[in-house]
Backbone as a printed PyTorch tensor [residue, N CA C, xyz], in Angstrom:
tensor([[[  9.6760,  68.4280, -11.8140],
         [  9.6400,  67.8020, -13.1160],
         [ 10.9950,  68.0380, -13.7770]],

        [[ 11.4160,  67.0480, -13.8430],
         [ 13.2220,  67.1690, -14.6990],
         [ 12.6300,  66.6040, -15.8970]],

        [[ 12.9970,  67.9520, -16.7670],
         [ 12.6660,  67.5020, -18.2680],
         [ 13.6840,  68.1160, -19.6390]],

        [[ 14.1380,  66.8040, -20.4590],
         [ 15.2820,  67.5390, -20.6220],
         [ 15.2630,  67.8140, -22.6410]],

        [[ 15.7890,  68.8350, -23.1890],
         [ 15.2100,  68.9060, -24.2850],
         [ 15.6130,  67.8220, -25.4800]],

        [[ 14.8730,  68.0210, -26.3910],
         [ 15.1190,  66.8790, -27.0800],
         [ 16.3920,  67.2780, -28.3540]],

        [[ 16.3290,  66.8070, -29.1740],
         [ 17.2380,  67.0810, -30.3330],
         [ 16.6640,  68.2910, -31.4110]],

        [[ 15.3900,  67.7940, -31.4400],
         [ 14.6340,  68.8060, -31.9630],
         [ 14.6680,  70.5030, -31.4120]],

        [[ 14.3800,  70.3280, -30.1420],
         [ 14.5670,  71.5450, -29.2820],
         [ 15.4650,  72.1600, -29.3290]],

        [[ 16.7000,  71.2950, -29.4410],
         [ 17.6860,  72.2510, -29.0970],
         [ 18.1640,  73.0680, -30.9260]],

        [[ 17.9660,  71.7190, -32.2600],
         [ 17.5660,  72.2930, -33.7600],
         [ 17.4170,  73.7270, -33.7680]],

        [[ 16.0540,  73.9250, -33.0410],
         [ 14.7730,  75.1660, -32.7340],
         [ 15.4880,  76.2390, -32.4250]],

        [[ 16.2100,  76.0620, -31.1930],
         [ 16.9450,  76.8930, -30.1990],
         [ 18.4410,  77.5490, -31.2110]],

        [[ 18.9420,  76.2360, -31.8050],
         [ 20.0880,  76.8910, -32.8760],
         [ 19.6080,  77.8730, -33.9230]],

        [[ 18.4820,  76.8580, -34.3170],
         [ 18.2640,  77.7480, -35.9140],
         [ 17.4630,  79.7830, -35.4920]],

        [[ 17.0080,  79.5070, -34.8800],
         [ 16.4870,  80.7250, -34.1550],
         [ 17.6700,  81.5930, -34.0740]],

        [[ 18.7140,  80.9640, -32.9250],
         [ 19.6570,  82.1120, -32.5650],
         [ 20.5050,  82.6070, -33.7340]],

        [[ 20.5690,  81.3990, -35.1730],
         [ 21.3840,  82.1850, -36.3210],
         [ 20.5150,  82.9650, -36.8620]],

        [[ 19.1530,  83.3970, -36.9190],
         [ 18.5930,  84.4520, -36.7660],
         [ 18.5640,  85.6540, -36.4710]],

        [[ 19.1800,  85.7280, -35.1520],
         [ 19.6130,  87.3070, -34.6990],
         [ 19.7380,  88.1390, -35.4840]],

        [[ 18.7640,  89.3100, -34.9340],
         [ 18.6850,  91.0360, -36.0070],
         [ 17.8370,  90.7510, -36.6460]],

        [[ 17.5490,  89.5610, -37.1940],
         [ 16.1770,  89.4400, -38.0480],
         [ 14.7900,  89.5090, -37.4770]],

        [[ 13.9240,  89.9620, -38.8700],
         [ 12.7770,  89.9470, -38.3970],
         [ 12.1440,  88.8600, -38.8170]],

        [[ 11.1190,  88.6070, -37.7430],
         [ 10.4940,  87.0260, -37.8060],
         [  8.9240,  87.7420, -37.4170]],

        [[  7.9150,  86.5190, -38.1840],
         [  6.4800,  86.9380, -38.0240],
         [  6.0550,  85.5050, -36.9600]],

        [[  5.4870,  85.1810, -36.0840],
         [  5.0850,  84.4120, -35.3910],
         [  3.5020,  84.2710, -35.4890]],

        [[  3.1840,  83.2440, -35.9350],
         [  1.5640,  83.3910, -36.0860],
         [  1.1840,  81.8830, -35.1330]],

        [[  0.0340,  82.2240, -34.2380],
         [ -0.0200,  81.1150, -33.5290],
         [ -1.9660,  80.8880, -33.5920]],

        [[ -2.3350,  79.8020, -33.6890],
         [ -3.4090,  79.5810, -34.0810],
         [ -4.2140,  78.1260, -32.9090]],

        [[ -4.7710,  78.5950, -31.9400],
         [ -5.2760,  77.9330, -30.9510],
         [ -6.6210,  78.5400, -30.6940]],

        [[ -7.4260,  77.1150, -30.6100],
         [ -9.0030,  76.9090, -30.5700],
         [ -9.4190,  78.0120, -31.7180]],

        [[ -9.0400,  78.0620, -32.9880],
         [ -9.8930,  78.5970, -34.0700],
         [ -9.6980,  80.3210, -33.6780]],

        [[ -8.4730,  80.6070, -33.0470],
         [ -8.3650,  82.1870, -32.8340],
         [ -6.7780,  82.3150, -33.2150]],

        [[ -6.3160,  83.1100, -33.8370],
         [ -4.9870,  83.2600, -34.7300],
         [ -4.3980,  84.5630, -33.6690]],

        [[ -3.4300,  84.6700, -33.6130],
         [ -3.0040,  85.7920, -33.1650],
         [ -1.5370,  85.7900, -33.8120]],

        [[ -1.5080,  87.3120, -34.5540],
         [  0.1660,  87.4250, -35.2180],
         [  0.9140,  88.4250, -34.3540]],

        [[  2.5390,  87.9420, -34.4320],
         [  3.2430,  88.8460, -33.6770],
         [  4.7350,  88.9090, -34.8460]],

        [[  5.3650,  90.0750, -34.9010],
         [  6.1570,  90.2640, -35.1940],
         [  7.3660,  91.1090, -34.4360]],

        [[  8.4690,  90.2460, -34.6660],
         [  9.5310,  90.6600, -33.3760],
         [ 11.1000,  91.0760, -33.9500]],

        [[ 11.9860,  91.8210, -33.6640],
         [ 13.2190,  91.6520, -34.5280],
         [ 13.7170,  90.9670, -33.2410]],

        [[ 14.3280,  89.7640, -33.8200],
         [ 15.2060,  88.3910, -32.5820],
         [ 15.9370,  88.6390, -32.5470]],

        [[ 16.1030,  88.3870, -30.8090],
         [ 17.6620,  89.1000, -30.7610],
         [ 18.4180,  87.8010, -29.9690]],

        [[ 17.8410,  87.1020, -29.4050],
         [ 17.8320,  85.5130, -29.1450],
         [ 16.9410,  84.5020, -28.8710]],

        [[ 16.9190,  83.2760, -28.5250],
         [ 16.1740,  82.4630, -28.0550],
         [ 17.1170,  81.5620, -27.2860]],

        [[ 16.0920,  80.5840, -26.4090],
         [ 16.8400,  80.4190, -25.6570],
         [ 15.1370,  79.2080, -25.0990]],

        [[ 15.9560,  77.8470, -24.5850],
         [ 14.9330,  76.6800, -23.6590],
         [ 15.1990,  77.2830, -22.4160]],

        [[ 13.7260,  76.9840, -21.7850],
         [ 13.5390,  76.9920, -20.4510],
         [ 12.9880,  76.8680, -19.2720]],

        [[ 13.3840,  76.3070, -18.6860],
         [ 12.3110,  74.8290, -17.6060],
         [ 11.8750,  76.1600, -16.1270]],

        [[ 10.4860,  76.0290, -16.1080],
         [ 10.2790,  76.7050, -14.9400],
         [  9.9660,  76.1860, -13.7750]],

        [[  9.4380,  76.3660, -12.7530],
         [  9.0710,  75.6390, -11.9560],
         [  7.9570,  75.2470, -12.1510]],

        [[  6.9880,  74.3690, -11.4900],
         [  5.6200,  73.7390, -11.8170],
         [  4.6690,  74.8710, -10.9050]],

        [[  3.5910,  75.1880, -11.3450],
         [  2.3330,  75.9820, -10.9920],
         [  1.4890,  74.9840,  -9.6160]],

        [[  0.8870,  75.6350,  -9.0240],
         [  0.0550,  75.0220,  -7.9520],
         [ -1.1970,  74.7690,  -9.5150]],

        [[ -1.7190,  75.7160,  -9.8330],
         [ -2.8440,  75.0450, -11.0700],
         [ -2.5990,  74.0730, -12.4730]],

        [[ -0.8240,  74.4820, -12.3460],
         [ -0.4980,  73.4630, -14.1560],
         [ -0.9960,  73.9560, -15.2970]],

        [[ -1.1610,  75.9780, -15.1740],
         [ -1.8050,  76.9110, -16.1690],
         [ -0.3750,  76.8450, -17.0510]],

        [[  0.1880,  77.4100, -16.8740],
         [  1.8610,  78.0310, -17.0600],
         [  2.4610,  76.1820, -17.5850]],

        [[  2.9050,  76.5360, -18.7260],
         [  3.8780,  75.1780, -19.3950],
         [  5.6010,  75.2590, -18.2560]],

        [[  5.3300,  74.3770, -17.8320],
         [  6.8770,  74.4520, -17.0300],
         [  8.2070,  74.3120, -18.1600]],

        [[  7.6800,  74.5500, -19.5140],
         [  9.2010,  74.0640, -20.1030],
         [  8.4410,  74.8470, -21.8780]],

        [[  9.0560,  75.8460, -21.8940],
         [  8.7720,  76.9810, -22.9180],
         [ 10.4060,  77.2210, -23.5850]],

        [[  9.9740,  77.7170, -25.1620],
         [ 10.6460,  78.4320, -25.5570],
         [ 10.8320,  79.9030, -25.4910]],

        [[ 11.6240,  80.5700, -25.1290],
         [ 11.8060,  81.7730, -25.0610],
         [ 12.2130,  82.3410, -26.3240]],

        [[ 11.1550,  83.5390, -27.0020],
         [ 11.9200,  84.2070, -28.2610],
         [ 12.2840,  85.3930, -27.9240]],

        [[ 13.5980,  86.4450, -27.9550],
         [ 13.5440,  87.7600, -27.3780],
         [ 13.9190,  88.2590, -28.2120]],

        [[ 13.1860,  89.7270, -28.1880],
         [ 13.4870,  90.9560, -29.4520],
         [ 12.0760,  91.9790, -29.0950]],

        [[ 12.8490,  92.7400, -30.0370],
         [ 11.5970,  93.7110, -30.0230],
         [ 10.4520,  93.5000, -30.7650]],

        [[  9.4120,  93.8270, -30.2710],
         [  8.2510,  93.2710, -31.4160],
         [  6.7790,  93.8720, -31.1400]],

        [[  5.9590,  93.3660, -31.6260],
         [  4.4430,  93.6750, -31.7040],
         [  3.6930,  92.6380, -31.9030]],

        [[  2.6920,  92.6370, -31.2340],
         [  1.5910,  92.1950, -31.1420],
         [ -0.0930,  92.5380, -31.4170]],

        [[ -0.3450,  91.7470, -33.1150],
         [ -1.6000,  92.3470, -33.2240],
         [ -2.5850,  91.7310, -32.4430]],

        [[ -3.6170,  92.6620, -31.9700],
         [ -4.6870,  92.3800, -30.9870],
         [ -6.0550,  92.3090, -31.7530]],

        [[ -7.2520,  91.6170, -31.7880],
         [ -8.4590,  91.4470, -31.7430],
         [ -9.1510,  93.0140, -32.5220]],

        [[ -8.6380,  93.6590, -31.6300],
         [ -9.1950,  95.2390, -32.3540],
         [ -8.5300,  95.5140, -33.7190]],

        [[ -7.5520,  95.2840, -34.4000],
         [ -6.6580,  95.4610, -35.3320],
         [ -5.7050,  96.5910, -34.6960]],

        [[ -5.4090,  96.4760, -34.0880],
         [ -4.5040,  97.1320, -32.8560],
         [ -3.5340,  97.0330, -32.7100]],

        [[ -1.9850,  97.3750, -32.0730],
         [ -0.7270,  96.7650, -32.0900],
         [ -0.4350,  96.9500, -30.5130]],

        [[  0.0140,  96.1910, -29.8560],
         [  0.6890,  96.2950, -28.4250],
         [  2.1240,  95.5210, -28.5290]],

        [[  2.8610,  96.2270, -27.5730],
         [  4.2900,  96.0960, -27.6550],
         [  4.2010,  94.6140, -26.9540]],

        [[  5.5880,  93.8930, -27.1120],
         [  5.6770,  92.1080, -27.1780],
         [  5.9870,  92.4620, -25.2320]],

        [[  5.3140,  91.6290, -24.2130],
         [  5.0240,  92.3500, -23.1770],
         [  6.9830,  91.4740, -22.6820]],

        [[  7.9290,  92.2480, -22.0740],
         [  9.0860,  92.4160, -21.2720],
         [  9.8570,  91.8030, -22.6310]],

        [[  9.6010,  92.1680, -23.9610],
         [ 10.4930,  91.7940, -24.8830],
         [ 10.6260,  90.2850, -25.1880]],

        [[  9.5600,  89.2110, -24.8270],
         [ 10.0370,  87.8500, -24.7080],
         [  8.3050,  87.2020, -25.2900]],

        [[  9.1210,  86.4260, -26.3390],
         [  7.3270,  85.4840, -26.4810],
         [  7.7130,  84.4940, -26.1840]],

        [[  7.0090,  83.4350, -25.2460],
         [  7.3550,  82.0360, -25.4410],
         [  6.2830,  81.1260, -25.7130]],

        [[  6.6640,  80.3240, -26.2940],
         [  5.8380,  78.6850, -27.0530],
         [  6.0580,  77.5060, -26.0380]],

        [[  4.8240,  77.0140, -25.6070],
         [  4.9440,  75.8680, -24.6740],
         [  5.4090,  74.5310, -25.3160]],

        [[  6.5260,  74.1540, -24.6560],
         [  6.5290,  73.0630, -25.2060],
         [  6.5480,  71.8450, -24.8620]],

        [[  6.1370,  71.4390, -23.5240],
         [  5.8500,  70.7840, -22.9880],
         [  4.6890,  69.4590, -23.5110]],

        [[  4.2140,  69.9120, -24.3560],
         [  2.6560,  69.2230, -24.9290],
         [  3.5290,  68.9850, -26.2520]],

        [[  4.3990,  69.3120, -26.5730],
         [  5.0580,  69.4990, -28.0010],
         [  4.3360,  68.1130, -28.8150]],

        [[  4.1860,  68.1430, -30.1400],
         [  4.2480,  67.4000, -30.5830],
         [  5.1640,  66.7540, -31.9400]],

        [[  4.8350,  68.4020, -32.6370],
         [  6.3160,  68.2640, -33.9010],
         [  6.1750,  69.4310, -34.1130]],

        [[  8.2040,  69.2660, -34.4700],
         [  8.7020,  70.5290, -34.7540],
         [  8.8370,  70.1110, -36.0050]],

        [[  8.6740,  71.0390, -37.2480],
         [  9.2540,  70.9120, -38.7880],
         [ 10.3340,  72.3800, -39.0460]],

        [[ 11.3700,  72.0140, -39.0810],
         [ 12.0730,  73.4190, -39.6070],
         [ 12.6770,  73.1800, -41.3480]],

        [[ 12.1200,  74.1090, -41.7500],
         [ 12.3730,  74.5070, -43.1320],
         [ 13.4030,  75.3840, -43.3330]],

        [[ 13.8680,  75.8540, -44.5460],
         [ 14.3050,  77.1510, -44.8010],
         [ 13.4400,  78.1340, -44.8000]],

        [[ 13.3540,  79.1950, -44.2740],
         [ 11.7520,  80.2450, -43.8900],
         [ 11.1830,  80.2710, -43.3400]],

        [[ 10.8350,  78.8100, -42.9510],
         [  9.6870,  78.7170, -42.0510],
         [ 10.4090,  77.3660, -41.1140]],

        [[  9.6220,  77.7100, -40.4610],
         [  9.0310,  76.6410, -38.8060],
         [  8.1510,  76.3690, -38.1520]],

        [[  7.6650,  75.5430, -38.0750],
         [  6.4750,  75.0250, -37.3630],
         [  6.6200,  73.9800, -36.4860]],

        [[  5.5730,  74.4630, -35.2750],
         [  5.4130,  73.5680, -33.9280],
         [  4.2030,  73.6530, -34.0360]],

        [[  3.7170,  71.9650, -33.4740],
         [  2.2530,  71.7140, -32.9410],
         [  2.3800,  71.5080, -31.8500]],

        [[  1.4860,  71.4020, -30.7200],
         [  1.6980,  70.9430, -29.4630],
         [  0.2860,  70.6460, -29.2740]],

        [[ -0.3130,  70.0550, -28.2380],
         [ -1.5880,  69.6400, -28.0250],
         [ -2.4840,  70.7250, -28.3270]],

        [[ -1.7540,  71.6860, -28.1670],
         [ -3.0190,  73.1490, -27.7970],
         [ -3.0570,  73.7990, -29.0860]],

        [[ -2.2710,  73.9580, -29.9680],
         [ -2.4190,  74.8530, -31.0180],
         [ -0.9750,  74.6080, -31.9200]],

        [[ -1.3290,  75.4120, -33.0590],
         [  0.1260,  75.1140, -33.7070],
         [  1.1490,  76.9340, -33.7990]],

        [[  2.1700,  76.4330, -33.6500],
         [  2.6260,  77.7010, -34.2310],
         [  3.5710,  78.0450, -35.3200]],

        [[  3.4990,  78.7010, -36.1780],
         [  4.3770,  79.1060, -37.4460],
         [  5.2760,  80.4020, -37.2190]],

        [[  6.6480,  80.2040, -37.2010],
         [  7.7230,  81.4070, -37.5120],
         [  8.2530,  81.3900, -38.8510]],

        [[  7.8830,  82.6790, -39.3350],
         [  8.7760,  82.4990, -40.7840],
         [  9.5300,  83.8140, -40.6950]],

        [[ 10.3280,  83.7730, -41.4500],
         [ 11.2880,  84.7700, -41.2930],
         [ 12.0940,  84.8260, -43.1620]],

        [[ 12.9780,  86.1020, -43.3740],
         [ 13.6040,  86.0230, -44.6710],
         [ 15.2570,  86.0930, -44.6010]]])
């Protein structure tokens, strides 16, 4: 699958990386279950993977990297797993970038980064 990013994507990919050192809250909200993560960014970055024998795995994600946390179901915190969250974007549907905030929908869920 050669898939190549759009204008928007790459927007995403800029406004993110003038970010760096900051802290950003990521809240992602799919099938009526929310999950928040908070990360200090240290970049981002597009990136096309190979295709899955099942088509579980989005072949074409955003990568966010930094240190961070992840609240869990229990009210719990687990560390952001190899320092990297990524957002599928393959299903994308719209990106809105604001000052503060950002938001992506994609078929599956939406997600919100805001940051100060």
């Amino acid at each position: 699958m050669d898939i190549r990013p759009t204008e928007d994507d790459i927007q995403l990919q800029d406004t993110l990386n003038n970010l760096n050192g900051k802290l950003i809250h990521i809240t992602k909200e799919l099938n009526r279950d929310t999950d928040e993560t908070t990360m200090t960014l240290s970049r981002a970055n597009l990136h096309e993977r190979p295709p899955t024998i099942d088509g579980y795995v989005s072949p074409y994600v955003l990568q966010i990297h930094g240190k961070g946390r992840i609240g869990t179901s229990s009210a719990q915190y687990e560390q952001v797993p190899y320092e990297v969250y990524e957002i599928p974007l393959t299903n994308k549907l719209h990106t809105h970038v604001q000052p503060n905030h950002i938001s992506i929908k994609t078929e599956d869920g939406t997600y919100t980064i805001t940051y100060h």
